[in-house]
Amino acid sequence: MSVTRFTSESVTEGHPDKVCDRISDAVLDRVLLGDPEGRVACETYVTVGMVLVGGEITTKVWVDLQDVVRGVLQDIGYLRQEDGISAGACAVLDAIGRQSPDIAQGVDAGGAGDQGVMYGYACRETDVLMPLPIVLAHDLARRLAAVRHEGVLSWLRPDGKSQVTVVYEDGVPRHIDNVVIAAQHDESILDRSGLRITRAARERIIAEVIRPVIPAGLVDRRTRFFVNETGKFVVGGPQSDTGMTGRKIIVDTYGGWLRHGGGAFSGKDPTKVDRSATYMARYIAKNCVAAGVCDRMEVRLAYCIGRAEPTEVSVDTFGTARVDESRLERAIRELFPLAPREIIRHLGLRAPVYAPTAAYGHFGRKPGSVRFGKRSFKTFTWERTDMAAAVRQALR
């Protein structure tokens, strides 16, 4: 029997890097709401008392950066300077420029906005066809934020992290080795020394955050829970660490389970294949696994700036394919749109649907919708399995 371990981490919406991802995607959404053809490459930097928004934006609409930034900080829960940054009192700096005309001329013709290699993945390990460690890590981080917003643990503050190590036997998850939680909090739960949270507070986090998320069948006497192992976590958010857009790309994708092309997502409009082609790669992999042609699949798409068709389309099914992989690759080229314009059209990516992707991962999410006034837009369209039947038919 082969025994292996795999660890994935996630962070809450209040982590400084995720604050930046959310701001960048909120700016993108504001542009696309009024100008679906807008070009956006928005980067955000946050530190104590200050948010800097920069990058290249070419659009016919005006975006109130002050309103966007302060609205995001308020939604996350950064209302007081002592929590890391204040939505009402921080400085907001604007360093936005326009897209280079040299890049624009290639994108205008329907080509990719950059070169790069993009990866997608799906597996039968969970009902959302994602690896279990990253699914659990995201669920823990999401739960940590939920009990704060709902007032269940009123002493929690926005910053936080999670991590899960899963033990596999012959490739099947059998046991949770350990769970790590780092939760920002106020001083009310410190013990008399002022250096550690109380045992009661630790047990509340285990009871309200960890136990509802981790499957009971994977927990036994060997499972270890590590909660705020430095002792306390009062100073957090941008007060303790700077944040930047795009620094959590492994958290955003598959938790380190497979190779990564290197490109970040947040703040980029869909002409950037870093984002749109990665979504398509996941869509292809998920539909193929859902179709039953394999149990695991990695899809690799490579692009050249200014050219529409990918320079590489490859798959790896890790020995689980029920058809020849070369035949599978041909079917993918025939069935799925791979040029940037076609990807954007098929997945409906010229819509203001990106802010919900900024925390808790871009994959393994349920397709839904987001509203702006009376208008509704479909979210996480790349998570649909609407092409599974066509894949099965093509490979009969």
XYZ file of C-alpha atoms in Angstrom, residues 24-362:
339
model
C -8.748 44.810 -8.568
C -11.681 42.616 -9.568
C -14.188 45.160 -8.284
C -12.565 47.795 -10.519
C -12.734 45.349 -13.439
C -16.427 44.724 -12.772
C -17.211 48.443 -12.707
C -15.520 48.868 -16.087
C -17.238 45.856 -17.689
C -20.635 46.908 -16.330
C -20.520 50.069 -18.444
C -18.062 49.018 -21.144
C -17.951 45.272 -21.928
C -15.103 45.901 -24.381
C -12.973 47.689 -21.784
C -9.361 46.597 -21.350
C -8.256 46.209 -17.761
C -5.024 45.135 -16.103
C -5.527 46.511 -12.609
C -3.043 45.962 -9.778
C -3.567 46.943 -6.151
C -1.114 47.409 -3.311
C -2.174 47.855 0.305
C -0.231 48.724 3.432
C -0.867 50.535 6.716
C -3.454 53.239 6.073
C -3.004 53.272 2.294
C -4.326 51.617 -0.879
C -2.552 52.162 -4.222
C -4.407 51.183 -7.415
C -2.355 51.074 -10.620
C -2.097 49.349 -13.982
C -3.477 49.913 -17.466
C -7.161 50.586 -18.112
C -8.587 51.606 -21.479
C -12.324 52.313 -21.301
C -15.042 54.798 -22.205
C -16.559 54.799 -18.700
C -15.437 56.542 -15.525
C -14.837 54.514 -12.380
C -14.844 56.152 -8.952
C -11.831 54.412 -7.385
C -12.501 55.966 -3.998
C -15.990 54.485 -3.959
C -14.807 51.046 -5.147
C -11.920 50.750 -2.692
C -13.825 51.966 0.347
C -16.823 49.803 -0.536
C -14.674 46.661 -0.738
C -12.967 47.392 2.581
C -16.330 47.992 4.236
C -17.836 44.775 2.835
C -14.873 42.749 4.105
C -15.124 44.330 7.545
C -12.147 46.671 7.754
C -13.930 49.452 9.605
C -11.347 50.414 12.251
C -7.675 51.227 11.910
C -6.826 48.863 14.773
C -8.106 45.944 12.661
C -5.522 46.680 9.953
C -6.997 49.462 7.817
C -10.068 51.683 7.918
C -12.501 51.911 4.997
C -13.394 55.465 5.944
C -9.998 56.859 6.849
C -7.381 55.248 4.580
C -5.648 57.033 1.704
C -6.556 55.889 -1.818
C -3.967 56.617 -4.510
C -4.675 56.415 -8.269
C -1.844 55.356 -10.602
C -3.877 54.136 -13.591
C -2.586 54.431 -17.164
C -3.756 53.136 -20.563
C -2.995 49.878 -22.361
C 0.021 49.935 -24.656
C -1.059 50.467 -28.298
C 1.477 47.812 -29.326
C -0.447 45.211 -27.311
C -3.847 46.606 -28.292
C -3.306 46.141 -32.026
C -2.887 42.377 -31.551
C -5.845 42.058 -29.181
C -8.100 44.171 -31.428
C -7.562 41.611 -34.196
C -8.722 38.791 -31.912
C -5.325 37.583 -30.735
C -4.228 36.641 -27.252
C -3.279 39.518 -24.975
C -0.058 37.802 -23.938
C 1.959 34.644 -24.325
C 1.781 31.970 -21.676
C 0.968 28.424 -20.641
C -2.305 27.776 -18.842
C -3.366 24.650 -16.948
C -6.721 23.187 -16.007
C -7.543 20.165 -13.881
C -10.404 18.006 -12.671
C -10.665 14.752 -10.711
C -13.293 12.542 -9.109
C -12.015 13.120 -5.587
C -14.870 15.460 -4.582
C -18.358 16.235 -5.892
C -17.026 19.499 -7.385
C -14.314 17.506 -9.221
C -11.465 19.150 -7.306
C -8.684 17.812 -5.038
C -9.889 17.376 -1.463
C -7.137 19.383 0.348
C -7.864 22.675 -1.433
C -11.637 22.195 -1.143
C -11.355 21.748 2.625
C -8.902 24.635 2.986
C -11.296 26.976 1.145
C -14.269 25.747 3.166
C -12.391 26.445 6.405
C -11.399 29.963 5.322
C -14.952 30.675 4.167
C -16.338 29.370 7.464
C -13.876 31.510 9.417
C -15.238 34.595 7.645
C -18.860 33.472 8.027
C -18.783 33.073 11.809
C -17.259 36.566 12.009
C -19.872 38.186 9.774
C -22.714 36.344 11.541
C -21.465 37.310 15.002
C -21.051 33.699 16.122
C -17.461 34.507 17.107
C -17.748 38.273 17.486
C -14.132 38.663 18.589
C -12.760 37.533 15.219
C -11.290 40.085 12.815
C -10.986 39.924 8.984
C -7.520 38.403 8.467
C -7.038 34.651 8.621
C -5.547 31.529 7.050
C -6.275 27.821 6.875
C -4.311 24.722 5.915
C -5.171 21.028 5.645
C -2.985 17.929 5.282
C -4.721 14.854 3.871
C -3.315 11.327 4.049
C -3.827 9.220 0.921
C -3.672 5.446 0.693
C -3.195 4.204 -2.872
C -4.393 7.575 -4.133
C -7.590 7.638 -2.044
C -8.040 10.197 0.801
C -8.330 8.253 4.052
C -7.399 10.504 6.938
C -6.892 14.155 7.953
C -3.426 14.412 9.466
C -3.714 18.024 10.639
C -5.681 21.237 10.308
C -4.114 24.671 10.771
C -6.091 27.829 11.548
C -4.637 31.311 12.039
C -7.479 33.646 13.026
C -7.118 37.368 13.662
C -8.960 38.411 16.815
C -9.350 41.266 19.277
C -7.735 41.334 22.725
C -10.819 40.141 24.602
C -9.888 36.447 24.240
C -6.307 36.707 25.528
C -5.379 34.900 28.723
C -3.897 36.643 31.766
C -0.417 36.666 30.246
C -1.676 38.632 27.286
C 0.454 36.416 25.037
C -1.975 33.633 24.136
C -5.635 33.125 23.416
C -7.546 31.225 26.083
C -8.187 27.510 25.848
C -11.910 28.288 25.685
C -11.402 30.512 22.618
C -9.333 27.817 20.922
C -12.055 25.241 21.571
C -14.699 27.630 20.160
C -12.728 27.946 16.910
C -12.414 24.162 16.705
C -16.138 23.718 17.401
C -17.465 26.518 15.168
C -14.951 26.516 12.309
C -13.133 23.184 12.023
C -15.711 20.578 13.091
C -18.504 21.777 10.747
C -16.153 21.598 7.735
C -13.883 18.580 8.162
C -15.646 15.259 7.369
C -15.991 13.318 10.619
C -15.103 10.077 8.856
C -11.621 11.434 8.066
C -10.875 12.540 11.643
C -9.580 10.242 14.384
C -7.335 10.357 17.457
C -4.287 10.961 15.256
C -5.708 14.160 13.756
C -4.118 17.320 15.143
C -5.680 20.792 15.259
C -3.299 23.766 15.347
C -4.995 27.069 16.221
C -3.050 30.347 16.422
C 0.178 28.570 17.192
C 2.153 31.797 17.786
C -0.148 32.358 20.748
C -2.122 35.363 19.538
C -3.004 37.166 16.293
C -4.228 40.646 17.225
C -2.174 42.704 14.774
C -3.248 41.625 11.297
C -4.397 42.744 7.884
C -2.439 45.511 6.144
C -1.141 46.614 9.537
C 1.017 43.497 9.803
C 1.686 42.648 6.158
C 1.528 44.408 2.808
C -0.792 42.994 0.180
C -0.579 42.820 -3.611
C -2.809 41.574 -6.397
C -1.924 38.146 -7.770
C 0.223 36.780 -4.945
C -2.087 33.855 -4.124
C -2.160 32.061 -7.472
C -1.819 28.582 -5.950
C -4.636 29.312 -3.502
C -6.685 30.561 -6.461
C -6.303 27.337 -8.453
C -5.660 23.774 -7.233
C -3.704 24.199 -4.018
C -0.417 23.084 -5.550
C -1.834 19.810 -6.855
C -0.445 20.306 -10.368
C 1.767 22.557 -12.472
C 0.912 26.243 -12.780
C 1.555 28.534 -15.727
C 2.433 31.430 -13.456
C -0.171 33.991 -14.501
C -2.480 35.590 -11.946
C -6.185 36.268 -12.576
C -7.555 39.167 -10.573
C -7.873 42.568 -12.199
C -7.471 41.197 -15.739
C -10.147 41.436 -18.417
C -10.824 38.242 -20.421
C -8.652 39.182 -23.405
C -5.817 38.197 -21.079
C -5.465 34.452 -21.639
C -3.870 34.197 -18.199
C -7.457 34.334 -17.031
C -9.790 33.268 -19.843
C -7.721 30.336 -21.138
C -7.189 29.021 -17.614
C -10.945 29.087 -17.126
C -11.372 27.235 -20.429
C -8.758 24.653 -19.438
C -10.683 23.939 -16.234
C -13.958 23.815 -18.199
C -12.497 21.264 -20.620
C -11.042 19.089 -17.869
C -14.209 19.179 -15.791
C -16.465 18.265 -18.698
C -14.212 15.396 -19.775
C -14.109 13.946 -16.253
C -17.868 14.469 -15.871
C -18.338 12.651 -19.182
C -16.593 9.599 -17.725
C -13.783 9.426 -20.297
C -11.194 9.625 -17.478
C -10.962 9.969 -13.708
C -8.313 12.711 -13.679
C -7.264 15.195 -16.313
C -4.753 17.993 -16.688
C -5.259 20.260 -19.722
C -2.428 22.456 -20.994
C -3.046 25.400 -23.352
C -0.247 27.643 -24.660
C -0.649 30.949 -26.528
C 1.428 33.478 -28.451
C 0.658 37.179 -28.053
C -1.341 38.494 -30.993
C -2.310 35.033 -32.308
C -5.785 33.597 -31.833
C -5.223 29.839 -31.964
C -3.272 28.133 -29.177
C 0.253 26.956 -29.961
C -0.298 23.836 -27.838
C -3.262 21.762 -26.698
C -2.212 18.783 -24.558
C -3.783 16.518 -21.958
C -2.531 14.152 -19.274
C -5.024 11.721 -17.762
C -2.477 10.074 -15.436
C -3.303 6.644 -16.805
C -7.033 6.939 -16.116
C -8.278 7.505 -19.703
C -10.772 5.102 -21.219
C -9.844 6.326 -24.714
C -6.537 7.097 -26.401
C -5.219 10.496 -25.284
C -4.399 11.592 -28.847
C -8.026 10.963 -29.771
C -9.104 12.935 -26.718
C -6.939 15.884 -27.746
C -8.479 15.889 -31.219
C -11.971 15.863 -29.726
C -11.097 18.814 -27.488
C -9.917 20.856 -30.477
C -13.133 20.034 -32.336
C -15.611 20.571 -29.500
C -14.260 23.426 -27.382
C -13.634 27.048 -28.422
C -9.961 27.852 -27.917
C -9.409 31.271 -29.549
C -9.706 34.143 -27.033
C -12.789 35.702 -28.643
C -14.522 32.322 -28.804
C -13.673 31.509 -25.179
C -15.015 34.887 -24.063
C -18.244 34.378 -26.007
C -18.810 30.783 -24.914
C -18.252 31.463 -21.202
C -19.851 34.922 -21.149
C -16.730 36.591 -19.789
C -17.416 40.205 -20.846
C -19.660 40.644 -17.829
C -19.082 42.045 -14.306
C -18.748 38.619 -12.683
C -15.263 38.683 -11.218
C -15.440 40.059 -7.656
C -16.919 36.763 -6.337
C -13.823 34.934 -7.634
C -11.395 37.023 -5.572
C -11.537 34.816 -2.446
C -11.930 31.073 -1.810
C -10.733 29.944 -5.219
C -11.774 30.284 -8.845
